[in-house]
Amino acid sequence: MKLDVLAFGAHPDDIELTCGGTIIKLGDMSYKTGVVALTRGELGTRGTAEIRRQEFEAAGQVLGLSVHKMLDIPDGQVAVTQQNKLKVIREIRAHQPKIVFAPYWKVRHPDHGHASDLVREAAFFSGLKNIDTGQPAFRPNKVIYYASRFEFKPSFIVDITACHDRKMTAVQSYGSQFYTPQAKKLGDEETNISRPEFLEAIITRAKQYGSYIGAGYGEPFLVREPMRLDDPVSFFGSEYLQGLL
Ligand SMILES: [Zn+2]
């Protein structure tokens, strides 16, 4: 299945939290979208690998994906190795996405930082025909980075106002990880991300980024290289008068 957009996350819930609204929006625009989690999230303090798999599937329904899968890299061991690069290259070649989303490289969780490097390198090497996976060589047009805990000055912000409710529904599919009023399990150890404040912070941040572009909610993205723009006159329309950009 060929895709327009393929988003890689280190863990099953990473994409929903960081760029889930954008994935939903692109799906609404009839682009074919996919999400690949590099690990199954089995090191998580709460939930089991099986519960997380069910939650992953439920969240994927909300995101409206054409491709949704988990790879078998062990959680906590996302490293930039040749073996792992080949796993990512196989996904890129199988789906030939025009753009790839990857985590920003400066992060708190080591898996996210390694995932950033792993996906960027795999996207490059995927274009070399002498790296043999039994598939044609293919390089995506661009790797674009999404933010998790550490922020960056965004290259652009996507207005996700129309998809924000669905994004939060997808996030709350992960009842073992995040706070949901109906899924308070006695005995589950509280974690950094299971408190209601964590989800409030996700929502507040989306509102903050939305405010920069005159929208209700937004998600920030970073492009490492300079961006080419052929027609600044038409690109910078009157919508730029509405926000703080
Ligand atoms: Zn993660």
XYZ file of N, CA and C and ligand atoms in Angstrom:
736
model
N 0.850 -1.206 0.000
C 0.000 0.000 0.000
C 0.880 1.248 0.000
N 0.736 2.077 -1.023
C 1.513 3.323 -1.074
C 0.841 4.395 -0.214
N 1.679 5.180 0.459
C 1.171 6.202 1.373
C 1.668 7.583 0.963
N 0.912 8.603 1.354
C 1.407 9.974 1.235
C 2.274 10.338 2.436
N 1.856 9.879 3.605
C 2.520 10.247 4.855
C 2.724 9.005 5.704
N 3.946 8.842 6.222
C 4.203 7.741 7.153
C 4.864 8.325 8.397
N 4.209 8.138 9.546
C 4.717 8.685 10.814
C 5.320 7.553 11.636
N 6.567 7.739 12.050
C 7.228 6.748 12.903
C 7.247 7.258 14.339
N 6.850 6.382 15.273
C 6.964 6.692 16.698
C 7.789 5.612 17.369
N 8.447 5.954 18.483
C 9.207 4.935 19.199
C 8.262 3.962 19.893
N 7.135 4.486 20.388
C 6.206 3.682 21.202
C 4.789 3.801 20.656
N 3.907 2.889 21.048
C 2.570 2.864 20.453
C 1.765 4.164 20.577
N 1.971 4.983 21.606
C 1.131 6.172 21.760
C 1.816 7.481 21.347
N 3.004 7.418 20.814
C 3.759 8.647 20.542
C 3.098 9.542 19.497
N 2.600 8.945 18.448
C 2.070 9.745 17.339
C 0.790 10.464 17.740
N -0.083 9.770 18.461
C -1.346 10.400 18.868
C -1.070 11.681 19.656
N -0.087 11.611 20.567
C 0.195 12.744 21.448
C 0.842 13.912 20.722
N 1.655 13.624 19.727
C 2.537 14.649 19.176
C 2.045 15.229 17.850
N 1.511 14.378 16.987
C 1.054 14.873 15.683
C -0.217 14.160 15.236
N -0.995 13.664 16.220
C -2.225 12.944 15.894
C -3.234 13.816 15.162
N -3.308 15.091 15.545
C -4.264 15.982 14.892
C -3.915 16.179 13.424
N -2.620 16.302 13.148
C -2.178 16.503 11.760
C -2.445 15.250 10.926
N -2.210 14.073 11.527
C -2.481 12.826 10.806
C -3.965 12.727 10.455
N -4.822 13.070 11.418
C -6.274 13.036 11.154
C -6.630 14.040 10.056
N -6.053 15.236 10.157
C -6.356 16.282 9.161
C -5.953 15.838 7.759
N -4.770 15.247 7.638
C -4.307 14.810 6.315
C -5.202 13.699 5.773
N -5.674 12.830 6.673
C -6.629 11.790 6.263
C -7.930 12.416 5.764
N -8.389 13.451 6.469
C -9.607 14.164 6.040
C -9.421 14.769 4.647
N -8.160 15.128 4.321
C -7.870 15.724 3.006
C -7.642 14.643 1.944
N -7.979 13.393 2.294
C -7.885 12.243 1.380
C -6.459 11.784 1.107
N -5.511 12.240 1.916
C -4.166 11.663 1.809
C -4.152 10.316 2.516
N -3.341 9.416 1.988
C -3.206 8.105 2.626
C -2.129 8.199 3.707
N -2.512 7.851 4.929
C -1.625 8.025 6.074
C -1.317 6.686 6.733
N -0.151 6.618 7.350
C 0.234 5.407 8.073
C 1.029 5.753 9.312
N 0.971 4.855 10.289
C 1.734 5.007 11.526
C 2.448 3.691 11.805
N 3.754 3.794 12.064
C 4.537 2.619 12.462
C 5.190 2.914 13.807
N 4.892 2.084 14.796
C 5.572 2.169 16.100
C 6.769 1.227 16.048
N 7.923 1.734 16.433
C 9.130 0.908 16.339
C 9.130 -0.209 17.377
N 8.477 0.042 18.531
C 8.427 -0.968 19.608
C 6.980 -1.207 20.005
N 6.794 -2.208 20.858
C 5.454 -2.523 21.363
C 5.170 -1.875 22.711
N 6.096 -1.111 23.211
C 5.871 -0.392 24.469
C 5.813 -1.284 25.688
N 6.521 -2.427 25.632
C 6.373 -3.392 26.723
C 7.079 -2.989 28.015
N 7.885 -1.929 27.974
C 8.553 -1.485 29.207
C 7.700 -0.522 30.022
N 6.557 -0.132 29.482
C 5.699 0.839 30.169
C 5.358 0.355 31.572
N 5.319 1.319 32.523
C 5.020 0.971 33.916
C 3.609 0.426 34.041
N 2.692 0.999 33.254
C 1.290 0.569 33.322
C 0.921 -0.184 32.047
N -0.070 -1.060 32.178
C -0.545 -1.806 31.011
C 0.406 -2.943 30.655
N -0.055 -3.818 29.783
C 0.774 -4.921 29.298
C 0.923 -4.754 27.794
N 1.817 -5.540 27.201
C 1.993 -5.442 25.750
C 0.668 -5.739 25.042
N -0.119 -6.682 25.566
C -1.392 -7.045 24.926
C -2.411 -5.895 25.044
N -2.493 -5.312 26.243
C -3.409 -4.176 26.417
C -2.983 -3.034 25.509
N -1.699 -2.791 25.439
C -1.216 -1.675 24.609
C -1.483 -1.947 23.136
N -1.460 -3.214 22.734
C -1.764 -3.533 21.336
C -3.228 -3.220 21.019
N -4.122 -3.592 21.964
C -5.551 -3.301 21.758
C -5.793 -1.788 21.715
N -5.120 -1.061 22.596
C -5.277 0.392 22.623
C -4.752 1.022 21.327
N -3.643 0.485 20.861
C -3.030 0.949 19.604
C -4.020 0.794 18.450
N -4.689 -0.350 18.409
C -5.656 -0.593 17.331
C -6.847 0.351 17.437
N -7.321 0.559 18.671
C -8.470 1.463 18.868
C -8.090 2.889 18.452
N -6.906 3.324 18.834
C -6.462 4.675 18.478
C -6.320 4.801 16.961
N -5.832 3.746 16.329
C -5.641 3.762 14.877
C -6.951 3.946 14.127
N -8.028 3.380 14.672
C -9.355 3.565 14.053
C -9.718 5.047 14.034
N -9.409 5.726 15.134
C -9.757 7.156 15.234
C -8.890 7.979 14.275
N -7.636 7.579 14.125
C -6.724 8.349 13.264
C -7.051 8.185 11.776
N -7.812 7.141 11.430
C -8.195 6.943 10.023
C -7.026 6.539 9.139
N -6.267 5.532 9.603
C -5.027 5.165 8.920
C -5.238 4.109 7.846
N -4.390 4.140 6.838
C -4.361 3.069 5.835
C -3.380 1.971 6.252
N -2.359 2.348 6.992
C -1.358 1.375 7.478
C -1.100 1.690 8.945
N -1.098 0.659 9.776
C -0.886 0.856 11.208
C -0.222 -0.400 11.749
N 1.036 -0.286 12.149
C 1.695 -1.497 12.624
C 2.765 -1.198 13.651
N 3.135 -2.264 14.368
C 4.233 -2.184 15.324
C 5.363 -3.064 14.820
N 6.595 -2.556 14.952
C 7.754 -3.391 14.648
C 8.182 -4.107 15.930
N 9.183 -4.955 15.808
C 9.547 -5.799 16.957
C 10.862 -5.368 17.613
N 11.234 -4.097 17.459
C 12.421 -3.612 18.178
C 12.068 -3.610 19.674
N 12.936 -4.148 20.538
C 12.584 -4.172 21.965
C 12.478 -2.759 22.536
N 11.436 -2.536 23.340
C 11.228 -1.244 24.001
C 12.440 -0.943 24.875
N 12.925 0.285 24.800
C 14.102 0.666 25.583
C 15.412 0.368 24.872
N 15.320 -0.255 23.699
C 16.539 -0.603 22.957
C 16.483 -0.092 21.520
N 15.830 1.046 21.328
C 15.810 1.641 19.988
C 17.201 2.235 19.744
N 18.001 1.543 18.974
C 19.371 1.990 18.721
C 19.572 2.099 17.219
N 20.528 2.943 16.840
C 20.818 3.121 15.416
C 21.776 2.007 14.986
N 21.221 0.845 14.710
C 22.012 -0.295 14.253
C 21.620 -0.614 12.815
N 22.461 -1.352 12.142
C 22.154 -1.733 10.763
C 20.873 -2.562 10.705
N 20.715 -3.449 11.687
C 19.524 -4.299 11.715
C 18.246 -3.441 11.837
N 18.275 -2.471 12.746
C 17.093 -1.623 12.920
C 16.873 -0.714 11.718
N 17.973 -0.227 11.128
C 17.830 0.611 9.927
C 17.125 -0.173 8.822
N 17.500 -1.431 8.670
C 16.875 -2.244 7.619
C 15.385 -2.441 7.889
N 15.019 -2.549 9.160
C 13.586 -2.696 9.495
C 12.812 -1.452 9.055
N 13.392 -0.284 9.287
C 12.713 0.959 8.903
C 12.740 1.130 7.384
N 13.877 0.800 6.764
C 13.984 0.904 5.300
C 12.925 0.029 4.625
N 12.700 -1.158 5.161
C 11.684 -2.050 4.566
C 10.305 -1.391 4.602
N 9.992 -0.694 5.693
C 8.687 -0.017 5.786
C 8.609 1.146 4.791
N 9.693 1.898 4.695
C 9.691 3.055 3.780
C 9.563 2.566 2.337
N 10.282 1.542 1.991
C 10.211 1.028 0.614
C 8.869 0.374 0.325
N 8.285 -0.271 1.334
C 7.002 -0.944 1.121
C 5.895 0.084 0.860
N 5.983 1.261 1.520
C 4.862 2.210 1.459
C 5.175 3.478 0.676
N 6.428 3.698 0.358
C 6.855 4.809 -0.489
C 6.184 6.143 -0.135
N 6.259 6.555 1.129
C 5.601 7.801 1.532
C 6.291 9.025 0.940
N 5.483 10.041 0.611
C 6.079 11.295 0.122
C 6.787 12.005 1.269
N 6.135 12.015 2.438
C 6.822 12.589 3.600
C 6.794 11.609 4.772
N 7.805 11.760 5.620
C 7.948 10.917 6.811
C 7.976 11.833 8.027
N 7.239 11.467 9.055
C 7.309 12.178 10.336
C 8.174 11.372 11.297
N 9.038 12.085 12.029
C 9.933 11.444 12.997
C 9.997 12.322 14.246
N 10.398 11.735 15.387
C 10.499 12.574 16.588
C 11.654 13.567 16.486
N 11.479 14.717 17.135
C 12.576 15.688 17.279
C 13.701 15.009 18.050
N 14.936 15.313 17.676
C 16.083 14.565 18.197
C 16.492 14.939 19.620
N 16.066 16.109 20.087
C 16.384 16.458 21.481
C 15.181 16.090 22.342
N 15.339 15.098 23.164
C 14.201 14.566 23.914
C 14.639 14.053 25.270
N 13.654 13.764 26.097
C 13.938 13.209 27.426
C 14.116 11.686 27.342
N 13.233 11.032 26.606
C 13.271 9.562 26.530
C 14.319 9.140 25.492
N 15.329 8.376 25.908
C 16.391 8.010 24.948
C 15.857 7.318 23.693
N 14.800 6.509 23.824
C 14.248 5.832 22.634
C 13.813 6.840 21.569
N 13.296 7.977 22.006
C 12.809 8.968 21.026
C 13.979 9.589 20.255
N 15.058 9.884 20.979
C 16.230 10.451 20.310
C 16.836 9.472 19.315
N 16.937 8.213 19.728
C 17.483 7.207 18.811
C 16.533 6.997 17.631
N 15.214 7.050 17.903
C 14.238 6.879 16.814
C 14.396 7.997 15.786
N 14.685 9.212 16.266
C 14.866 10.338 15.350
C 16.022 10.068 14.387
N 17.158 9.673 14.949
C 18.340 9.394 14.119
C 18.105 8.175 13.220
N 17.470 7.159 13.806
C 17.240 5.927 13.049
C 16.362 6.194 11.823
N 15.295 6.944 12.003
C 14.367 7.199 10.895
C 15.016 8.114 9.859
N 15.744 9.140 10.325
C 16.405 10.036 9.365
C 17.425 9.269 8.524
N 18.223 8.434 9.179
C 19.235 7.680 8.430
C 18.584 6.655 7.500
N 17.544 5.999 7.987
C 16.874 4.994 7.147
C 16.244 5.657 5.925
N 15.667 6.853 6.112
C 15.041 7.543 4.983
C 16.084 7.864 3.916
N 17.295 8.191 4.349
C 18.365 8.470 3.392
C 18.827 7.181 2.704
N 19.195 6.189 3.517
C 19.757 4.959 2.934
C 18.737 4.181 2.114
N 17.446 4.401 2.392
C 16.398 3.725 1.625
C 16.485 4.074 0.138
N 17.123 5.217 -0.155
C 17.249 5.651 -1.549
C 18.416 5.022 -2.290
N 19.224 4.236 -1.597
C 20.401 3.635 -2.246
C 20.086 2.215 -2.711
N 20.195 2.015 -4.014
C 19.728 0.720 -4.549
C 20.613 -0.445 -4.150
N 21.848 -0.150 -3.781
C 22.733 -1.251 -3.397
C 22.531 -1.730 -1.960
N 21.615 -1.080 -1.242
C 21.191 -1.660 0.050
C 20.013 -2.561 -0.269
N 20.247 -3.852 -0.179
C 19.311 -4.825 -0.730
C 18.317 -5.312 0.323
N 17.045 -5.008 0.088
C 15.983 -5.584 0.928
C 15.001 -6.379 0.056
N 15.361 -6.558 -1.203
C 14.440 -7.229 -2.120
C 13.325 -6.305 -2.600
N 13.468 -4.992 -2.328
C 12.456 -4.008 -2.754
C 13.161 -2.925 -3.578
N 12.409 -2.199 -4.405
C 13.045 -1.089 -5.116
C 13.492 0.004 -4.144
N 14.610 0.674 -4.473
C 15.062 1.796 -3.649
C 14.028 2.912 -3.705
N 13.886 3.627 -2.603
C 12.929 4.741 -2.556
C 13.351 5.691 -1.442
N 13.385 6.998 -1.747
C 13.679 7.996 -0.711
C 12.504 8.971 -0.596
N 11.978 9.174 0.620
C 10.890 10.154 0.787
C 11.377 11.560 0.437
N 10.442 12.427 0.047
C 10.822 13.801 -0.286
C 11.390 14.536 0.922
N 10.823 14.282 2.092
C 11.250 15.047 3.267
C 10.962 14.294 4.559
N 11.905 14.408 5.498
C 11.653 13.958 6.879
C 11.317 15.205 7.699
N 10.190 15.159 8.371
C 9.699 16.295 9.152
C 9.569 15.842 10.608
N 9.991 16.707 11.527
C 10.085 16.308 12.934
C 8.936 16.896 13.739
N 8.390 16.056 14.621
C 7.337 16.523 15.539
C 7.929 16.658 16.942
N 7.267 17.457 17.778
C 7.791 17.750 19.122
C 7.140 16.836 20.151
N 7.949 16.353 21.094
C 7.328 15.715 22.256
C 7.596 16.587 23.469
N 8.500 16.191 24.360
C 8.608 16.978 25.584
C 9.380 18.285 25.395
N 10.467 18.215 24.644
C 11.263 19.424 24.438
C 10.744 20.169 23.213
N 10.680 21.483 23.354
C 10.133 22.289 22.259
C 11.231 22.762 21.310
N 10.812 23.234 20.158
C 11.721 23.870 19.201
C 10.987 25.054 18.597
N 11.731 25.900 17.917
C 11.081 26.988 17.175
C 10.555 26.366 15.890
N 9.245 26.290 15.726
C 8.706 25.500 14.608
C 9.021 26.100 13.237
N 9.243 25.224 12.267
C 9.310 25.660 10.870
C 7.915 26.017 10.381
N 6.925 25.268 10.881
C 5.521 25.578 10.557
C 4.625 24.944 11.609
N 3.405 25.450 11.684
C 2.402 24.932 12.622
C 1.165 24.557 11.819
N 0.633 23.363 12.072
C -0.579 22.922 11.372
C -1.798 23.229 12.245
N -2.788 23.858 11.654
C -4.058 24.136 12.344
C -4.834 22.819 12.479
N -5.005 22.365 13.721
C -5.724 21.087 13.934
C -7.062 21.311 14.634
N -7.571 22.530 14.595
C -8.781 22.855 15.351
C -9.922 21.875 15.039
N -10.121 21.584 13.753
C -11.253 20.734 13.363
C -11.049 19.276 13.774
N -9.839 18.901 14.124
C -9.544 17.487 14.446
C -9.149 17.303 15.904
N -9.151 18.382 16.667
C -8.604 18.266 18.021
C -9.389 17.292 18.901
N -10.711 17.292 18.793
C -11.508 16.362 19.615
C -11.163 14.916 19.266
N -11.020 14.648 17.971
C -10.689 13.274 17.568
C -9.279 12.909 18.023
N -8.361 13.872 17.972
C -7.009 13.613 18.475
C -7.068 13.166 19.940
N -7.848 13.888 20.744
C -7.895 13.543 22.167
C -8.625 12.219 22.388
N -9.592 11.892 21.517
C -10.232 10.575 21.606
C -9.197 9.486 21.320
N -8.356 9.724 20.316
C -7.299 8.748 19.999
C -6.343 8.611 21.177
N -5.955 9.748 21.772
C -5.042 9.697 22.924
C -5.682 8.899 24.059
N -6.971 9.155 24.294
C -7.626 8.493 25.431
C -7.978 7.040 25.146
N -7.712 6.583 23.913
C -7.809 5.142 23.665
C -6.796 4.388 24.515
N -5.735 5.100 24.905
C -4.680 4.453 25.710
C -5.026 4.571 27.188
N -6.103 3.872 27.567
C -6.582 3.965 28.945
C -5.573 3.464 29.962
N -4.660 2.598 29.553
C -3.660 2.097 30.519
C -2.562 3.132 30.765
N -2.422 4.091 29.854
C -1.306 5.032 29.956
C -1.706 6.389 30.513
N -2.881 6.855 30.071
C -3.274 8.227 30.383
C -4.531 8.233 31.226
N -4.796 9.369 31.796
C -5.947 9.504 32.673
C -7.251 9.438 31.884
N -8.150 8.572 32.311
C -9.532 8.631 31.821
C -10.416 8.458 33.049
N -11.459 9.243 33.173
C -12.278 9.188 34.389
C -12.856 7.792 34.611
N -13.202 7.085 33.507
C -13.875 5.790 33.660
C -12.907 4.633 33.876
N -11.631 4.860 33.705
C -10.685 3.738 33.776
C -9.682 3.910 34.915
N -10.186 4.259 36.055
C -9.304 4.379 37.223
C -9.104 3.000 37.810
N -7.960 2.430 37.557
C -7.731 1.059 38.033
C -6.986 1.109 39.355
N -7.636 0.586 40.387
C -6.974 0.546 41.686
C -5.748 -0.337 41.587
N -4.692 0.084 42.181
C -3.485 -0.749 42.178
C -2.527 -0.370 41.078
N -3.023 0.333 40.043
C -2.096 0.778 38.994
C -1.209 1.882 39.543
N 0.055 1.745 39.321
C 0.994 2.743 39.809
C 0.833 4.032 39.011
N 0.778 5.151 39.715
C 0.668 6.422 38.996
C 2.014 6.747 38.348
N 1.956 7.252 37.121
C 3.186 7.646 36.428
C 3.090 9.108 36.040
N 4.201 9.583 35.547
C 4.279 10.948 35.036
C 3.143 11.284 34.086
N 2.781 10.310 33.248
C 1.826 10.580 32.168
C 0.416 10.113 32.489
N 0.198 9.472 33.649
C -1.151 8.974 33.950
C -1.967 9.976 34.743
N -1.344 11.080 35.139
C -2.082 12.104 35.903
C -2.875 12.985 34.936
N -4.039 13.481 35.411
C -4.839 14.336 34.514
C -4.055 15.544 34.010
N -3.106 16.017 34.806
C -2.339 17.205 34.412
C -1.567 16.984 33.117
N -1.173 15.749 32.853
C -0.400 15.486 31.633
C -1.246 15.777 30.396
N -2.498 15.282 30.397
C -3.354 15.528 29.233
C -3.728 17.003 29.139
N -3.909 17.635 30.308
C -4.198 19.076 30.281
C -3.042 19.833 29.629
N -1.833 19.402 29.915
C -0.666 20.069 29.326
C -0.625 19.869 27.807
N -1.005 18.679 27.349
C -1.033 18.413 25.900
C -2.030 19.361 25.217
N -3.193 19.517 25.867
C -4.235 20.379 25.290
C -3.795 21.850 25.333
N -3.211 22.241 26.460
C -2.775 23.637 26.614
C -1.725 23.989 25.569
N -0.817 23.046 25.346
C 0.241 23.288 24.378
C -0.339 23.450 22.966
N -1.322 22.587 22.634
C -1.954 22.699 21.309
C -2.653 24.054 21.165
N -3.231 24.531 22.275
C -3.869 25.857 22.232
C -2.813 26.939 22.034
N -1.692 26.776 22.715
C -0.621 27.778 22.595
C -0.126 27.850 21.151
N 0.161 26.691 20.560
C 0.644 26.710 19.165
C -0.439 27.204 18.222
N -1.695 26.868 18.515
C -2.786 27.387 17.701
C -2.820 28.906 17.737
N -2.568 29.459 18.934
C -2.658 30.919 19.078
C -1.615 31.620 18.215
N -0.484 30.953 17.959
C 0.554 31.585 17.141
C 0.108 31.779 15.685
N -0.870 30.960 15.258
C -1.293 31.043 13.852
C -2.747 31.467 13.713
N -3.308 31.995 14.804
C -4.697 32.453 14.726
C -5.690 31.315 14.631
N -5.351 30.155 15.244
C -6.238 28.986 15.206
C -6.524 28.541 16.643
N -7.531 27.693 16.794
C -7.878 27.206 18.126
C -6.811 26.276 18.686
N -6.327 25.371 17.847
C -5.329 24.383 18.262
C -4.329 24.172 17.120
N -3.074 23.920 17.482
C -2.061 23.691 16.447
C -1.025 22.675 16.889
N -0.353 22.095 15.913
C 0.778 21.187 16.193
C 2.022 21.707 15.457
N 3.154 21.824 16.177
C 4.371 22.384 15.581
C 5.226 21.310 14.899
N 5.912 21.705 13.846
C 6.825 20.798 13.133
C 8.119 21.524 12.805
N 9.171 20.730 12.665
C 10.486 21.278 12.366
C 11.049 20.607 11.116
N 11.563 21.411 10.206
C 12.277 20.894 9.038
C 13.731 21.304 9.220
N 14.648 20.359 9.145
C 16.063 20.663 9.426
C 16.700 21.559 8.371
N 16.315 21.331 7.129
C 16.952 22.037 6.025
C 16.159 23.307 5.707
N 16.772 24.266 4.998
C 15.992 25.435 4.559
C 14.817 24.989 3.697
N 13.716 25.706 3.805
C 12.543 25.348 3.009
C 12.513 26.170 1.734
N 12.235 25.518 0.641
C 12.139 26.209 -0.642
C 10.744 26.807 -0.794
N 10.681 28.043 -1.257
C 9.396 28.692 -1.463
C 9.482 29.473 -2.768
N 8.669 29.097 -3.750
C 8.777 29.719 -5.068
C 7.936 30.981 -5.204
N 6.867 31.075 -4.404
C 5.967 32.215 -4.574
C 5.563 32.773 -3.206
N 6.432 33.586 -2.593
C 6.103 34.130 -1.270
C 4.852 34.991 -1.271
N 4.535 35.608 -2.403
C 3.371 36.500 -2.447
C 2.092 35.702 -2.228
N 1.961 34.586 -2.932
C 0.725 33.830 -2.762
C 0.763 33.018 -1.470
N 1.958 32.590 -1.051
C 2.043 31.755 0.149
C 1.619 32.541 1.390
N 2.148 33.769 1.537
C 1.829 34.559 2.724
C 0.560 35.366 2.485
N -0.567 34.687 2.615
C -1.856 35.316 2.387
C -2.333 36.073 3.619
N -3.569 36.538 3.552
C -4.094 37.398 4.619
C -4.276 36.643 5.931
N -4.245 35.289 5.872
C -4.389 34.538 7.135
C -3.233 34.839 8.089
N -2.123 35.342 7.534
C -0.979 35.679 8.405
C -1.235 36.919 9.242
N -2.267 37.671 8.891
C -2.623 38.836 9.700
C -3.386 38.420 10.969
N -3.875 37.174 10.981
C -4.725 36.743 12.093
C -3.918 36.256 13.289
N -2.734 35.758 13.060
C -1.979 35.162 14.158
C -0.820 36.019 14.576
N 0.123 35.411 15.250
C 1.269 36.138 15.776
C 2.506 35.905 14.930
N 2.368 35.145 13.820
C 3.531 34.850 12.992
C 4.000 36.098 12.241
Zn 7.348 7.284 23.443
